[in-house]
Short mmCIF file of N, CA, C and O and ligand atoms in Angstrom, two decimals:
data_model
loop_
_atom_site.label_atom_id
_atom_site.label_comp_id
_atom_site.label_asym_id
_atom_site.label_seq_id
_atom_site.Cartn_x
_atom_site.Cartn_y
_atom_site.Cartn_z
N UNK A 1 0.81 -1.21 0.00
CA UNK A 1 0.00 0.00 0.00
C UNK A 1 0.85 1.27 0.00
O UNK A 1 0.53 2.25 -0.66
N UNK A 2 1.98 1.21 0.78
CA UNK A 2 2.81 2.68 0.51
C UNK A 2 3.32 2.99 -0.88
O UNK A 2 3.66 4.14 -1.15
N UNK A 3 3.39 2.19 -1.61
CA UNK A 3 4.04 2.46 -2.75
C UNK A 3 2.96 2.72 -3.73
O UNK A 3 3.23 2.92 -4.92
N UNK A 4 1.33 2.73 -3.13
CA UNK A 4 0.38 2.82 -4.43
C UNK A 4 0.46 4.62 -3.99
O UNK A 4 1.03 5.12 -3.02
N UNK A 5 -0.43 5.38 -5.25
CA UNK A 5 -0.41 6.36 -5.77
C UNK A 5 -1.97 6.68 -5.87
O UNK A 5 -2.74 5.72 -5.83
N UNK A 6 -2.44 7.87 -5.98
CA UNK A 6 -3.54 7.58 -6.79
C UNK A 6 -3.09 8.01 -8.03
O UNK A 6 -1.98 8.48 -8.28
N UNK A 7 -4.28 7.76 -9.01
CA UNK A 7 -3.59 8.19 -10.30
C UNK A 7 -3.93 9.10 -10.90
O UNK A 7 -3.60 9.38 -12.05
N UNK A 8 -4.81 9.84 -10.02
CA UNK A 8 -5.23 11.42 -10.57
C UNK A 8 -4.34 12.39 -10.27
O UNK A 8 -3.72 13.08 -11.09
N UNK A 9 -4.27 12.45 -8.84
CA UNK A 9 -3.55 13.27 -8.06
C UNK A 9 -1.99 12.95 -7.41
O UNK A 9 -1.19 13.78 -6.96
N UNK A 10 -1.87 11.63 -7.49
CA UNK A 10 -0.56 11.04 -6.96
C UNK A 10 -0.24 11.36 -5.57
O UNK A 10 0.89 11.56 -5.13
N UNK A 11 -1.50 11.38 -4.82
CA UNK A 11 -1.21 11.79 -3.74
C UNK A 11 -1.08 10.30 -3.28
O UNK A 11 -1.58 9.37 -3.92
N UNK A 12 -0.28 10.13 -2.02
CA UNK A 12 -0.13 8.94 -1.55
C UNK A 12 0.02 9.13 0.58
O UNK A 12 0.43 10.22 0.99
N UNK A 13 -0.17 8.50 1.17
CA UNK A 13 -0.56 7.36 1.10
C UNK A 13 -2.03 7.03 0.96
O UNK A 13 -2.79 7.68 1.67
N UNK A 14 -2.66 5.90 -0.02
CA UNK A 14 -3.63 6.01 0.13
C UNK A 14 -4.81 4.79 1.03
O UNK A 14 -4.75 3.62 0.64
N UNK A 15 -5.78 5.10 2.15
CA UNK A 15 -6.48 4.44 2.49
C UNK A 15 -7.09 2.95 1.68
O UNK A 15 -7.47 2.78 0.52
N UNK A 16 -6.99 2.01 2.88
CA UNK A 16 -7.50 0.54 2.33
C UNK A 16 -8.61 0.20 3.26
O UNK A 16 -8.65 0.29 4.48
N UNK A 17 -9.61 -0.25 2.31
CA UNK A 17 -10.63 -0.80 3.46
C UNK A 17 -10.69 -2.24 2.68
O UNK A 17 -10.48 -2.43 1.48
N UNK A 18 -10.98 -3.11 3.58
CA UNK A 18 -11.04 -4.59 3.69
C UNK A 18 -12.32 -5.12 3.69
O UNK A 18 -13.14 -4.86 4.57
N UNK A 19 -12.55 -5.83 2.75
CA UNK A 19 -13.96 -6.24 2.67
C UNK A 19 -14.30 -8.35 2.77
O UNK A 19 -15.16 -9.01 3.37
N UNK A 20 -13.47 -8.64 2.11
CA UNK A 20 -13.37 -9.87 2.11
C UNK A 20 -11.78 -10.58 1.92
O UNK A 20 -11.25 -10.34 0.83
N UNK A 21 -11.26 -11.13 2.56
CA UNK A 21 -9.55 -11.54 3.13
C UNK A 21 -9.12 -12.69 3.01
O UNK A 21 -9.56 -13.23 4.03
N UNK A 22 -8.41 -13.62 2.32
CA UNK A 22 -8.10 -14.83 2.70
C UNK A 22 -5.98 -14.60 3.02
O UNK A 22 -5.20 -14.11 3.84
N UNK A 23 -5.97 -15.10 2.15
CA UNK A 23 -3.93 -14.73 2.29
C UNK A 23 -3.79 -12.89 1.23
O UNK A 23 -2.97 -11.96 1.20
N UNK A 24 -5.17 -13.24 0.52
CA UNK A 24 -4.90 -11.53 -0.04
C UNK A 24 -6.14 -10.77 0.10
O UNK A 24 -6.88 -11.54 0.70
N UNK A 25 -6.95 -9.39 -0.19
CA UNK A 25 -7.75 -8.64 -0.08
C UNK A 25 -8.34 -9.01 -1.42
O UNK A 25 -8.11 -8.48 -2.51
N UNK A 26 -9.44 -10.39 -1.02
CA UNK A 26 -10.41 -10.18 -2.30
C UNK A 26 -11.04 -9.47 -2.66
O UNK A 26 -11.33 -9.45 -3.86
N UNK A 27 -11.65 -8.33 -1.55
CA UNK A 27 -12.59 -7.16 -2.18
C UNK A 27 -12.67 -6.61 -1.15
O UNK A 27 -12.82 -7.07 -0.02
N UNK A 28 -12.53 -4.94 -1.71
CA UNK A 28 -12.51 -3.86 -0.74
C UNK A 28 -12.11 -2.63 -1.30
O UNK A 28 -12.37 -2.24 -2.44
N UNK A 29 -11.52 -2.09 -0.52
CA UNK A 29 -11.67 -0.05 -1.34
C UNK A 29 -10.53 0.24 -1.21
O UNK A 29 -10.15 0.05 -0.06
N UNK A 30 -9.53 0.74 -2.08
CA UNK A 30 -8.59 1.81 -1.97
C UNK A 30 -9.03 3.66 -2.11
O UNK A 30 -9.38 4.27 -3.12
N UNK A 31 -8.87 4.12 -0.87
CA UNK A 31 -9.54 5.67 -1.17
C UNK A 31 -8.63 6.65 -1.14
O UNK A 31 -7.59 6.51 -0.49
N UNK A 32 -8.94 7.92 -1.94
CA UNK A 32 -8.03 8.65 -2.10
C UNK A 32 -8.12 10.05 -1.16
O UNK A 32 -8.41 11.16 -1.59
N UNK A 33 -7.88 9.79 -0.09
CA UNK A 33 -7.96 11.14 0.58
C UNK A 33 -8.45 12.16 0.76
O UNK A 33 -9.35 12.58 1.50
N UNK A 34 -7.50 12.78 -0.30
CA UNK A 34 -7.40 13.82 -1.20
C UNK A 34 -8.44 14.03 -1.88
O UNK A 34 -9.36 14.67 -1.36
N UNK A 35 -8.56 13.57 -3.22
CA UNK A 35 -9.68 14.26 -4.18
C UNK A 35 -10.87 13.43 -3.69
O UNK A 35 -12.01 13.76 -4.00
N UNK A 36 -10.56 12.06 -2.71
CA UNK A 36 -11.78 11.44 -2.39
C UNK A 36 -12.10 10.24 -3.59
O UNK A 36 -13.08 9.54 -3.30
N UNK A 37 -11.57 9.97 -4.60
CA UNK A 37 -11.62 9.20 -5.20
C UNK A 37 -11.83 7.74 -4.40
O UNK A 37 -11.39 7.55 -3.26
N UNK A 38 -12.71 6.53 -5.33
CA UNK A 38 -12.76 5.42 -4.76
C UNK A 38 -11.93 4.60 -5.59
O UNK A 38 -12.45 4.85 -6.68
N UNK A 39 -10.88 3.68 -5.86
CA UNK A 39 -11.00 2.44 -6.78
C UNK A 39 -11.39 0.85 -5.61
O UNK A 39 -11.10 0.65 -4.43
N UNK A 40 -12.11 0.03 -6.57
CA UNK A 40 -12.64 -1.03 -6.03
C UNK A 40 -11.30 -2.27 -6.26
O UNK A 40 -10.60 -2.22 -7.27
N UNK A 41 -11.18 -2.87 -5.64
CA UNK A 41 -10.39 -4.02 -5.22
C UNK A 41 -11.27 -5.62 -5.81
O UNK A 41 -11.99 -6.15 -4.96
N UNK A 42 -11.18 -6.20 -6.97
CA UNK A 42 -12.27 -7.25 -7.22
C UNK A 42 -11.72 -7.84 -7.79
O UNK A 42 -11.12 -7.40 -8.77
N UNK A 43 -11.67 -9.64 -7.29
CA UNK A 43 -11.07 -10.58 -6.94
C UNK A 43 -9.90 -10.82 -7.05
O UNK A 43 -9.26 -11.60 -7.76
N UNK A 44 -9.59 -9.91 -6.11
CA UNK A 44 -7.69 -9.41 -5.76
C UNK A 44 -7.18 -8.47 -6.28
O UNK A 44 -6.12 -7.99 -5.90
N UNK A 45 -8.02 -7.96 -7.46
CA UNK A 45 -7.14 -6.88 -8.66
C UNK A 45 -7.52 -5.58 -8.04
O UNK A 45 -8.74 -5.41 -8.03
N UNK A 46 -6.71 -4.46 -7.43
CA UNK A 46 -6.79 -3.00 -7.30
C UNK A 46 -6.86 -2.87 -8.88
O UNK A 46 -6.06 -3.26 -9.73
N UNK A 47 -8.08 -2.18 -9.01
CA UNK A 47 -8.44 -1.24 -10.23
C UNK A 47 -8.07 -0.23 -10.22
O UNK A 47 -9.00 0.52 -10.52
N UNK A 48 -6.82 0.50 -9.95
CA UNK A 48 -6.80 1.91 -10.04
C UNK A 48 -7.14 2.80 -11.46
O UNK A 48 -6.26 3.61 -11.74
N UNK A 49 -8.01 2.77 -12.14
CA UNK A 49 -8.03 3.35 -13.12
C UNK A 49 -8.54 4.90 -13.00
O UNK A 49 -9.12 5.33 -12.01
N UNK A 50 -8.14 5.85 -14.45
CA UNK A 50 -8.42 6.92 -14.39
C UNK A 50 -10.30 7.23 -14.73
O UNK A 50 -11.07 6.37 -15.16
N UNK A 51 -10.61 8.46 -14.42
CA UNK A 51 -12.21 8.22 -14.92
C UNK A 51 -12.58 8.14 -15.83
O UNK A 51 -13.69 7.62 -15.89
N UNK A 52 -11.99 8.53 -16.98
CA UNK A 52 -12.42 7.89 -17.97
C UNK A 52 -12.78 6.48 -18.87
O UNK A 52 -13.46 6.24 -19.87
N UNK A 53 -11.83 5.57 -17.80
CA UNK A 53 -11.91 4.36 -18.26
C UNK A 53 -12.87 3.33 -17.26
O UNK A 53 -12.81 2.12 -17.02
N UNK A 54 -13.84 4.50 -16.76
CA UNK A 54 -14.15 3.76 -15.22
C UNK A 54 -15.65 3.62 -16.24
O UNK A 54 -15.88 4.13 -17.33
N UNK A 55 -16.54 2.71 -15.35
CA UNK A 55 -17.73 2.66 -16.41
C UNK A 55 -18.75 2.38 -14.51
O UNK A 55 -18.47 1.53 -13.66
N UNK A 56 -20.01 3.56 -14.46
CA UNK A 56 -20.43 3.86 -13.96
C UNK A 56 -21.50 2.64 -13.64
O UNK A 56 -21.80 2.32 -12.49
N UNK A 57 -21.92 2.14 -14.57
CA UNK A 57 -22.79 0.47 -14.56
C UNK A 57 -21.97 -0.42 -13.67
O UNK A 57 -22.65 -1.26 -13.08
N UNK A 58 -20.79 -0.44 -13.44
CA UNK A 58 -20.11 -1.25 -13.20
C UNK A 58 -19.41 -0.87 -11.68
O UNK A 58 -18.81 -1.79 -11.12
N UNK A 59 -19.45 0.04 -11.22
CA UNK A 59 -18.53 0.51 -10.38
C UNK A 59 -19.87 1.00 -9.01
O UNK A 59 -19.66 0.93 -7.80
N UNK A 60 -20.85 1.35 -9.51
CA UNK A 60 -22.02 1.75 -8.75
C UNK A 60 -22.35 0.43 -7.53
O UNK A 60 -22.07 0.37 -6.34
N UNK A 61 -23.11 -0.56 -8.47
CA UNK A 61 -23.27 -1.96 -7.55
C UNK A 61 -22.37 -1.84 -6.69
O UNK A 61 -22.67 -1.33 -5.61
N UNK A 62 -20.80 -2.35 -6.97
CA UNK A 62 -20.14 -2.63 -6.19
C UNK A 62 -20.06 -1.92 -4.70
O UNK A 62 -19.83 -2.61 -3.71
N UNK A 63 -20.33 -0.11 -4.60
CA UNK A 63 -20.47 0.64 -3.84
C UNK A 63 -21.88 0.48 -3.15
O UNK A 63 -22.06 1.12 -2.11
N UNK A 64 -22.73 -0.19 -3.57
CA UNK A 64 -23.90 -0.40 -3.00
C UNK A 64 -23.90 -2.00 -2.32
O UNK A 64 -24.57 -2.33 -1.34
N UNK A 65 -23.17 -2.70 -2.94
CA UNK A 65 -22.91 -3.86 -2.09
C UNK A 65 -22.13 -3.77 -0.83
O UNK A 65 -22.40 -4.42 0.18
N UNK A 66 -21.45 -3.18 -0.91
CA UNK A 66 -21.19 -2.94 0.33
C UNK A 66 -20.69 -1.65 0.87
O UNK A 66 -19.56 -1.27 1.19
N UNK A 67 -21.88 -1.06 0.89
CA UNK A 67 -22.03 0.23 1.52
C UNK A 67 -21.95 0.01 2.89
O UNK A 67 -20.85 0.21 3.41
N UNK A 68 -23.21 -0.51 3.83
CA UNK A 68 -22.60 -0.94 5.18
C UNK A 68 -21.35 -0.65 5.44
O UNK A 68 -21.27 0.02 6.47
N UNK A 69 -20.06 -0.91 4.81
CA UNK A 69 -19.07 -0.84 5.44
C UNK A 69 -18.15 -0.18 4.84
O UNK A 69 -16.95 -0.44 4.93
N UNK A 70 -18.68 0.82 4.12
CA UNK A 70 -17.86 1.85 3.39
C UNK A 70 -18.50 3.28 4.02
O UNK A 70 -19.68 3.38 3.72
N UNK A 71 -18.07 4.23 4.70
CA UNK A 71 -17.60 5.35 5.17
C UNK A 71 -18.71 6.39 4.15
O UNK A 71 -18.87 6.41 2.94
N UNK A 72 -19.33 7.17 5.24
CA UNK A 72 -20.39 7.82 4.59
C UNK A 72 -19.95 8.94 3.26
O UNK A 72 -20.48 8.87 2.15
N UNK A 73 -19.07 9.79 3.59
CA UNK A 73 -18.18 10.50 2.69
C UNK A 73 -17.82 9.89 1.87
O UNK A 73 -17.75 10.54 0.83
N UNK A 74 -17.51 8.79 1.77
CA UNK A 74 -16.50 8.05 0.36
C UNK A 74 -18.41 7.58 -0.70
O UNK A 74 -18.79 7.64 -1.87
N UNK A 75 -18.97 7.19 0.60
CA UNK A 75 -20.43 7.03 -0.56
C UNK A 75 -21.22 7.96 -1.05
O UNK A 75 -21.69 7.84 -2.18
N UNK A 76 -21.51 9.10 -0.20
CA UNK A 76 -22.08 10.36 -0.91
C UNK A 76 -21.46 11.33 -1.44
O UNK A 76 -22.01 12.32 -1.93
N UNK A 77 -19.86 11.05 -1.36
CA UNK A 77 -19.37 12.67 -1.66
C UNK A 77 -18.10 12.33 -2.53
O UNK A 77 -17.29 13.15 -2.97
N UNK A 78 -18.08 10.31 -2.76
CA UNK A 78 -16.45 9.86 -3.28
C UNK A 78 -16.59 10.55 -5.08
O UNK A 78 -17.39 11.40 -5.46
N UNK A 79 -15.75 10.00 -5.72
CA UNK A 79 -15.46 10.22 -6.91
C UNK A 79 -15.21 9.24 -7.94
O UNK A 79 -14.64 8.47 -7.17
N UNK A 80 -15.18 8.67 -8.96
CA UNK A 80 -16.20 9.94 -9.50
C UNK A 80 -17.11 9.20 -9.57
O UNK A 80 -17.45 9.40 -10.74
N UNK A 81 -18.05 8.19 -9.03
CA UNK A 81 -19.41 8.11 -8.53
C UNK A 81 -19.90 8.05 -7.31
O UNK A 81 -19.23 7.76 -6.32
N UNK A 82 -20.96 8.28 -7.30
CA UNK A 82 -21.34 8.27 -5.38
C UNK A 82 -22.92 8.39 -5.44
O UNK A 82 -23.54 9.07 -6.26
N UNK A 83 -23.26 7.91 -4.80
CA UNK A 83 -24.90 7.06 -4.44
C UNK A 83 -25.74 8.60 -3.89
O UNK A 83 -25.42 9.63 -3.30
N UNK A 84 -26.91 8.04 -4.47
CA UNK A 84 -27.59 9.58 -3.90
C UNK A 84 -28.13 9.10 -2.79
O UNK A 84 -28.57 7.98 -2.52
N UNK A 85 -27.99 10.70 -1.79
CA UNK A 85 -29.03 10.49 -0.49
C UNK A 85 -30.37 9.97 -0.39
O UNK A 85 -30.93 9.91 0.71
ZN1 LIG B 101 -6.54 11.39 -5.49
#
């Protein structure tokens, strides 16, 4: 994790949340601080991608699956999608 980046802003270090664990982080959140950005973690792969290559069908669910345990700010206010009130 110290050596990831984000890739908008390159701010580092960036937040990990843990969602499902065996010897690696099958699914969970890398967050970006800073601009607040989310990338999703799914089945082991950190997605850090930029927004343009992010596809909103796809990235939404995942934030709604497990909202419960994702941080109210990163769900109403993350980047660049976020769930309405
Ligand atoms: Zn950032």
């Amino acid at each position: 994790m110290e050596i990831l980046a984000c890739p908008i802003d390159k701010h580092h270090p960036l937040e990990l949340y843990v969602f499902e664990e065996k010897d690696e982080v099958i699914e969970g959140l890398i967050v970006c601080p800073q601009c607040l950005r989310w990338y999703p973690i799914r089945d082991e792969i950190p997605e850090m991608l930029p927004d343009e290559l992010r596809k909103e069908a796809e990235d939404l669910p995942f934030l709604r699956k497990w909202q419960d345990r994702i941080p109210e700010r990163i769900l109403y206010e993350g980047n660049p999608f976020r769930l309405k009130r």
